[in-house]
mmCIF file of C-alpha atoms in Angstrom:
data_model
loop_
_atom_site.group_PDB
_atom_site.id
_atom_site.type_symbol
_atom_site.label_atom_id
_atom_site.label_comp_id
_atom_site.label_asym_id
_atom_site.label_seq_id
_atom_site.Cartn_x
_atom_site.Cartn_y
_atom_site.Cartn_z
ATOM 1 C CA MET A 1 26.717 3.418 -42.666
ATOM 2 C CA ALA A 2 24.404 0.730 -40.828
ATOM 3 C CA ILE A 3 24.072 -2.813 -41.328
ATOM 4 C CA ALA A 4 23.317 -3.541 -44.649
ATOM 5 C CA ILE A 5 19.434 -4.879 -45.155
ATOM 6 C CA LYS A 6 20.105 -8.859 -45.923
ATOM 7 C CA SER A 7 18.011 -10.573 -48.943
ATOM 8 C CA ILE A 8 16.532 -13.577 -48.873
ATOM 9 C CA PRO A 9 18.560 -16.636 -49.761
ATOM 10 C CA VAL A 10 17.151 -19.918 -51.949
ATOM 11 C CA LEU A 11 16.076 -22.482 -49.353
ATOM 12 C CA LYS A 12 17.973 -25.965 -50.026
ATOM 13 C CA ASP A 13 17.695 -29.226 -48.467
ATOM 14 C CA LYS A 14 16.601 -29.356 -44.722
ATOM 15 C CA ALA A 15 15.656 -25.643 -44.727
ATOM 16 C CA ALA A 16 13.391 -26.567 -47.668
ATOM 17 C CA VAL A 17 11.788 -29.301 -46.615
ATOM 18 C CA HIS A 18 11.276 -27.538 -42.875
ATOM 19 C CA PHE A 19 10.052 -24.155 -44.448
ATOM 20 C CA THR A 20 7.676 -26.456 -46.969
ATOM 21 C CA SER A 21 6.148 -28.674 -44.139
ATOM 22 C CA LYS A 22 5.199 -24.682 -42.517
ATOM 23 C CA VAL A 23 3.729 -24.039 -45.566
ATOM 24 C CA THR A 24 1.214 -26.600 -45.639
ATOM 25 C CA GLU A 25 0.714 -26.593 -41.931
ATOM 26 C CA ASN A 26 -0.616 -22.975 -42.163
ATOM 27 C CA SER A 27 -2.522 -23.743 -45.317
ATOM 28 C CA ALA A 28 -4.818 -26.045 -43.184
ATOM 29 C CA LYS A 29 -5.222 -23.094 -41.047
ATOM 30 C CA LYS A 30 -6.134 -20.632 -43.419
ATOM 31 C CA SER A 31 -8.224 -17.521 -42.445
ATOM 32 C CA SER A 32 -7.920 -19.195 -38.573
ATOM 33 C CA VAL A 33 -6.882 -15.691 -37.360
ATOM 34 C CA ASP A 34 -9.792 -12.752 -37.068
ATOM 35 C CA PHE A 35 -8.091 -9.739 -38.208
ATOM 36 C CA SER A 36 -11.177 -7.891 -39.130
ATOM 37 C CA LYS A 37 -10.513 -5.328 -36.279
ATOM 38 C CA GLN A 38 -7.001 -4.632 -37.335
ATOM 39 C CA SER A 39 -8.060 -4.747 -40.895
ATOM 40 C CA SER A 40 -10.732 -2.223 -40.663
ATOM 41 C CA VAL A 41 -8.257 -0.052 -38.296
ATOM 42 C CA ALA A 42 -5.556 -0.329 -41.118
ATOM 43 C CA SER A 43 -8.107 1.154 -43.908
ATOM 44 C CA LYS A 44 -8.681 3.973 -42.086
ATOM 45 C CA ILE A 45 -5.135 4.998 -41.411
ATOM 46 C CA LEU A 46 -4.889 4.540 -45.068
ATOM 47 C CA ALA A 47 -7.921 6.571 -45.466
ATOM 48 C CA LYS A 48 -6.003 9.420 -43.388
ATOM 49 C CA ALA A 49 -2.684 8.681 -44.549
ATOM 50 C CA LYS A 50 -0.980 11.301 -46.850
ATOM 51 C CA LEU A 51 0.760 9.393 -49.033
ATOM 52 C CA MET B 1 -9.448 2.959 -31.995
ATOM 53 C CA GLY B 2 -5.720 3.002 -31.422
ATOM 54 C CA PHE B 3 -2.798 5.446 -31.057
ATOM 55 C CA LEU B 4 -1.506 5.122 -34.685
ATOM 56 C CA LEU B 5 -5.094 5.607 -36.262
ATOM 57 C CA ASP B 6 -6.176 8.447 -33.779
ATOM 58 C CA LYS B 7 -3.188 10.338 -33.256
ATOM 59 C CA CYS B 8 -0.485 9.799 -36.201
ATOM 60 C CA THR B 9 -0.583 9.844 -39.899
ATOM 61 C CA LEU B 10 1.421 7.788 -42.157
ATOM 62 C CA ARG B 11 3.789 9.401 -44.514
ATOM 63 C CA PRO B 12 6.316 8.606 -46.842
ATOM 64 C CA TYR B 13 9.765 9.001 -45.185
ATOM 65 C CA ASN B 14 12.207 10.760 -47.430
ATOM 66 C CA GLN B 15 14.614 13.117 -47.158
ATOM 67 C CA GLU B 16 12.200 16.289 -46.586
ATOM 68 C CA ILE B 17 10.726 14.132 -43.727
ATOM 69 C CA ILE B 18 14.439 13.975 -41.990
ATOM 70 C CA ASP B 19 15.137 17.739 -42.864
ATOM 71 C CA SER B 20 12.197 19.048 -41.255
ATOM 72 C CA CYS B 21 11.523 16.671 -38.441
ATOM 73 C CA LYS B 22 13.437 16.122 -34.965
ATOM 74 C CA PRO B 23 15.800 13.269 -34.778
ATOM 75 C CA PHE B 24 14.360 9.990 -35.030
ATOM 76 C CA ASP B 25 15.843 8.335 -31.911
ATOM 77 C CA CYS B 26 14.907 4.376 -31.560
ATOM 78 C CA ASN B 27 17.395 3.887 -28.619
ATOM 79 C CA HIS B 28 19.233 1.953 -31.457
ATOM 80 C CA GLN B 29 22.707 3.181 -32.531
ATOM 81 C CA ASP B 30 22.344 1.092 -36.080
ATOM 82 C CA LEU B 31 19.079 1.927 -36.562
ATOM 83 C CA ASN B 32 19.201 5.631 -35.884
ATOM 84 C CA ASP B 33 21.969 5.721 -38.488
ATOM 85 C CA PHE B 34 19.783 3.794 -40.917
ATOM 86 C CA PHE B 35 16.748 5.884 -40.791
ATOM 87 C CA THR B 36 19.020 8.816 -40.948
ATOM 88 C CA ASN B 37 21.647 8.354 -43.454
ATOM 89 C CA ASP B 38 20.773 5.270 -45.354
ATOM 90 C CA VAL B 39 16.909 5.504 -46.217
ATOM 91 C CA ASP B 40 17.496 8.064 -49.132
ATOM 92 C CA ASN B 41 20.092 5.821 -50.962
ATOM 93 C CA TYR B 42 18.073 2.497 -50.463
ATOM 94 C CA SER B 43 14.828 4.772 -52.161
ATOM 95 C CA ALA B 44 16.934 6.528 -55.063
ATOM 96 C CA GLU B 45 18.220 2.883 -56.120
ATOM 97 C CA LEU B 46 14.777 1.306 -55.723
ATOM 98 C CA LEU B 47 15.673 -1.307 -53.158
ATOM 99 C CA GLY B 48 13.216 -0.184 -50.442
ATOM 100 C CA LYS B 49 10.428 2.336 -49.469
ATOM 101 C CA THR B 50 10.364 3.897 -46.293
ATOM 102 C CA TYR B 51 7.285 4.868 -44.570
ATOM 103 C CA CYS B 52 6.812 6.858 -41.155
ATOM 104 C CA PHE B 53 4.247 7.685 -38.592
ATOM 105 C CA THR B 54 4.350 11.832 -37.500
ATOM 106 C CA LEU B 55 2.418 12.920 -34.391
ATOM 107 C CA ASP B 56 -0.458 14.885 -35.405
ATOM 108 C CA LYS B 57 -0.190 17.582 -32.735
ATOM 109 C CA ASP B 58 3.630 17.711 -33.587
ATOM 110 C CA PRO B 59 4.124 16.631 -37.076
ATOM 111 C CA SER B 60 7.891 17.070 -36.525
ATOM 112 C CA ILE B 61 8.056 13.715 -34.061
ATOM 113 C CA ILE B 62 8.502 10.446 -35.936
ATOM 114 C CA VAL B 63 6.918 7.953 -33.638
ATOM 115 C CA CYS B 64 7.641 4.955 -35.610
ATOM 116 C CA ALA B 65 9.105 4.002 -39.466
ATOM 117 C CA PHE B 66 9.771 0.881 -41.454
ATOM 118 C CA THR B 67 11.528 -0.122 -44.794
ATOM 119 C CA ILE B 68 9.786 -2.473 -46.983
ATOM 120 C CA SER B 69 10.786 -4.019 -50.390
ATOM 121 C CA ASN B 70 9.492 -6.987 -52.640
ATOM 122 C CA ASP B 71 11.167 -9.936 -52.269
ATOM 123 C CA SER B 72 10.330 -13.947 -52.368
ATOM 124 C CA ILE B 73 10.754 -17.101 -50.739
ATOM 125 C CA LYS B 74 12.227 -19.712 -52.795
ATOM 126 C CA THR B 75 13.027 -23.005 -52.197
ATOM 127 C CA THR B 76 14.712 -25.997 -54.092
ATOM 128 C CA HIS B 77 14.865 -29.611 -52.637
ATOM 129 C CA LEU B 78 14.068 -33.207 -53.906
ATOM 130 C CA PRO B 79 11.199 -34.722 -51.967
ATOM 131 C CA ASN B 80 11.618 -38.263 -51.055
ATOM 132 C CA SER B 81 8.720 -39.474 -53.124
ATOM 133 C CA ARG B 82 9.436 -37.773 -55.933
ATOM 134 C CA LYS B 83 13.335 -39.319 -55.967
ATOM 135 C CA LYS B 84 11.849 -42.520 -55.809
ATOM 136 C CA LYS B 85 10.087 -41.985 -59.141
ATOM 137 C CA VAL B 86 13.204 -40.355 -61.082
ATOM 138 C CA ILE B 87 15.054 -43.009 -62.973
ATOM 139 C CA LYS B 88 18.722 -43.398 -62.678
ATOM 140 C CA GLU B 89 19.776 -42.525 -65.706
ATOM 141 C CA ILE B 90 18.142 -39.056 -65.614
ATOM 142 C CA PRO B 91 19.556 -36.235 -63.795
ATOM 143 C CA ARG B 92 17.682 -35.412 -60.429
ATOM 144 C CA GLN B 93 15.444 -32.877 -61.166
ATOM 145 C CA LYS B 94 14.879 -30.234 -58.897
ATOM 146 C CA HIS B 95 11.721 -28.629 -57.837
ATOM 147 C CA MET B 96 11.569 -24.593 -57.426
ATOM 148 C CA ARG B 97 9.171 -23.054 -56.092
ATOM 149 C CA SER B 98 9.015 -19.253 -55.137
ATOM 150 C CA TYR B 99 6.414 -17.707 -52.616
ATOM 151 C CA PRO B 100 5.759 -13.743 -52.561
ATOM 152 C CA ALA B 101 6.681 -12.269 -49.780
ATOM 153 C CA VAL B 102 7.476 -8.391 -48.689
ATOM 154 C CA LEU B 103 10.606 -7.820 -46.618
ATOM 155 C CA ILE B 104 10.805 -5.433 -43.654
ATOM 156 C CA GLY B 105 14.406 -4.093 -43.790
ATOM 157 C CA ARG B 106 14.305 -1.694 -40.929
ATOM 158 C CA LEU B 107 11.832 -1.158 -38.461
ATOM 159 C CA GLY B 108 11.847 1.242 -35.747
ATOM 160 C CA VAL B 109 9.784 2.992 -32.826
ATOM 161 C CA HIS B 110 10.750 6.188 -31.181
ATOM 162 C CA LYS B 111 11.831 5.510 -27.719
ATOM 163 C CA ASP B 112 9.549 8.073 -26.158
ATOM 164 C CA TYR B 113 6.268 6.631 -27.835
ATOM 165 C CA ARG B 114 6.475 2.375 -27.500
ATOM 166 C CA ASN B 115 3.698 2.284 -24.610
ATOM 167 C CA ILE B 116 1.174 4.949 -24.553
ATOM 168 C CA GLU B 117 -0.773 5.375 -21.516
ATOM 169 C CA GLY B 118 -4.485 3.941 -22.023
ATOM 170 C CA GLU B 119 -3.382 1.827 -25.301
ATOM 171 C CA VAL B 120 -4.191 -1.991 -24.891
ATOM 172 C CA ASP B 121 -1.451 -2.571 -27.584
ATOM 173 C CA ASN B 122 1.830 -0.942 -27.557
ATOM 174 C CA THR B 123 2.880 1.179 -30.455
ATOM 175 C CA GLY B 124 5.261 -2.159 -31.959
ATOM 176 C CA LYS B 125 2.065 -4.248 -31.873
ATOM 177 C CA GLN B 126 -0.156 -1.721 -33.853
ATOM 178 C CA LEU B 127 2.350 -0.854 -36.442
ATOM 179 C CA MET B 128 2.826 -4.585 -36.889
ATOM 180 C CA ASP B 129 -0.544 -5.215 -37.279
ATOM 181 C CA PHE B 130 -1.210 -2.367 -39.467
ATOM 182 C CA ILE B 131 1.749 -4.109 -41.888
ATOM 183 C CA LYS B 132 0.024 -7.236 -41.911
ATOM 184 C CA SER B 133 -3.574 -5.656 -42.824
ATOM 185 C CA TRP B 134 -1.936 -3.618 -45.780
ATOM 186 C CA PHE B 135 -0.677 -6.656 -47.234
ATOM 187 C CA ILE B 136 -4.177 -8.605 -47.334
ATOM 188 C CA ASP B 137 -5.907 -5.680 -48.062
ATOM 189 C CA GLY B 138 -8.044 -6.381 -51.268
ATOM 190 C CA ALA B 139 -6.282 -3.193 -52.735
ATOM 191 C CA ASN B 140 -3.258 -4.441 -52.862
ATOM 192 C CA LYS B 141 -1.750 -4.688 -55.903
ATOM 193 C CA THR B 142 0.004 -7.864 -56.233
ATOM 194 C CA GLY B 143 -0.336 -11.322 -54.070
ATOM 195 C CA CYS B 144 1.786 -11.531 -50.965
ATOM 196 C CA ARG B 145 1.910 -14.605 -49.040
ATOM 197 C CA PHE B 146 4.578 -13.983 -46.816
ATOM 198 C CA ILE B 147 6.122 -11.045 -44.630
ATOM 199 C CA VAL B 148 9.886 -11.585 -43.820
ATOM 200 C CA VAL B 149 11.943 -9.312 -41.550
ATOM 201 C CA ASP B 150 15.681 -8.799 -41.376
ATOM 202 C CA SER B 151 15.697 -8.676 -37.471
ATOM 203 C CA TYR B 152 18.699 -7.915 -35.676
ATOM 204 C CA ASN B 153 20.124 -10.520 -33.635
ATOM 205 C CA GLU B 154 19.430 -9.053 -30.377
ATOM 206 C CA PRO B 155 16.709 -10.482 -27.382
ATOM 207 C CA ARG B 156 14.404 -7.398 -27.789
ATOM 208 C CA ALA B 157 14.284 -7.540 -31.461
ATOM 209 C CA LEU B 158 14.075 -11.108 -31.754
ATOM 210 C CA ARG B 159 11.474 -11.333 -28.749
ATOM 211 C CA TYR B 160 9.465 -8.487 -30.492
ATOM 212 C CA TYR B 161 8.907 -10.148 -33.756
ATOM 213 C CA SER B 162 8.523 -13.504 -32.080
ATOM 214 C CA LYS B 163 5.421 -12.082 -30.265
ATOM 215 C CA ASN B 164 3.890 -10.893 -33.360
ATOM 216 C CA GLY B 165 3.963 -14.232 -34.662
ATOM 217 C CA PHE B 166 7.394 -14.598 -36.923
ATOM 218 C CA GLU B 167 9.380 -17.833 -36.992
ATOM 219 C CA GLY B 168 13.001 -18.236 -37.841
ATOM 220 C CA LEU B 169 13.323 -18.973 -41.371
ATOM 221 C CA PHE B 170 16.802 -21.132 -40.455
ATOM 222 C CA SER B 171 16.633 -23.210 -37.324
ATOM 223 C CA THR B 172 20.115 -22.156 -36.051
ATOM 224 C CA ASP B 173 22.627 -19.249 -36.404
ATOM 225 C CA GLU B 174 25.161 -21.605 -37.907
ATOM 226 C CA GLN B 175 22.517 -22.716 -40.874
ATOM 227 C CA GLU B 176 21.705 -18.959 -41.303
ATOM 228 C CA LYS B 177 25.407 -18.354 -41.829
ATOM 229 C CA GLU B 178 25.862 -21.104 -44.133
ATOM 230 C CA PHE B 179 22.623 -20.024 -46.132
ATOM 231 C CA THR B 180 23.871 -16.176 -46.511
ATOM 232 C CA GLY B 181 27.421 -16.859 -47.121
ATOM 233 C CA LEU B 182 28.747 -15.850 -43.891
ATOM 234 C CA PRO B 183 32.543 -17.861 -42.445
ATOM 235 C CA PRO B 184 31.323 -19.906 -39.386
ATOM 236 C CA GLU B 185 33.677 -17.417 -37.485
ATOM 237 C CA ALA B 186 31.873 -14.539 -38.346
ATOM 238 C CA ASP B 187 29.061 -12.513 -36.060
ATOM 239 C CA LEU B 188 25.505 -12.961 -37.347
ATOM 240 C CA THR B 189 24.504 -9.650 -36.629
ATOM 241 C CA THR B 190 20.498 -10.162 -38.031
ATOM 242 C CA ARG B 191 18.497 -12.908 -38.731
ATOM 243 C CA LEU B 192 15.893 -13.770 -41.025
ATOM 244 C CA MET B 193 11.997 -14.183 -39.547
ATOM 245 C CA PHE B 194 9.298 -14.927 -41.614
ATOM 246 C CA PHE B 195 5.366 -14.715 -40.992
ATOM 247 C CA ASP B 196 2.516 -16.614 -42.947
ATOM 248 C CA LEU B 197 -0.578 -14.162 -43.713
ATOM 249 C CA ILE B 198 -2.558 -17.137 -44.949
ATOM 250 C CA ILE B 199 -3.797 -17.371 -41.578
ATOM 251 C CA LEU B 200 -5.504 -14.005 -41.161
ATOM 252 C CA ALA B 201 -8.839 -13.767 -41.798
ATOM 253 C CA LYS B 202 -9.528 -10.002 -42.913
ATOM 254 C CA GLY B 203 -13.358 -10.136 -42.562
#
């Protein structure tokens, strides 16, 4: 059997503070990366998909 | 437009695919083992759903596959500003916050289809761009702020996720062992990494 997939533990103390600061930092950069081309490709992939 | 769009088709990866396709070889023993023997159990227990891209000109070839599940990143801590406001006699209040996330449990690309001649982006990059786009798509039925991956703690895998904008959820191996309940002497076989979808503009 392969290595089990790990679940995400609750972040506390330093790890929580570090993560929360990253969240705040990223929120300030909301929608700053143009992903329209990749999104368009993904829509076409989903339209063609056999799900 | 891209190899995965033009030459491949997205499908659920299930026992029928495993039985009808040629062996999916990612050149990684544990990944191969997972995609051959464990996927069905994860799916049956509703712990993860696996998808794959098959080659259009030969649908018995699995080009890449990935397993995803719903998860969340939960934080609990006492910010300094809050501590100052809490009266001594009152037990400290803990602030719990939960951010919706999707967990990529496993992801692999067939060893013969990683770099396709004439493609700007390799197949792994195309696959990751698809997964990111899927979870910022307006048709996504639930909110999802982060993609988290349980990456093998190996240079090649860590480099792949870093190049795709992921960063470690924990700053050190030791911290990750502590949070995941591993003894200090144990091997850390995987590392949790995250990507914040909020920075992407779908246009």
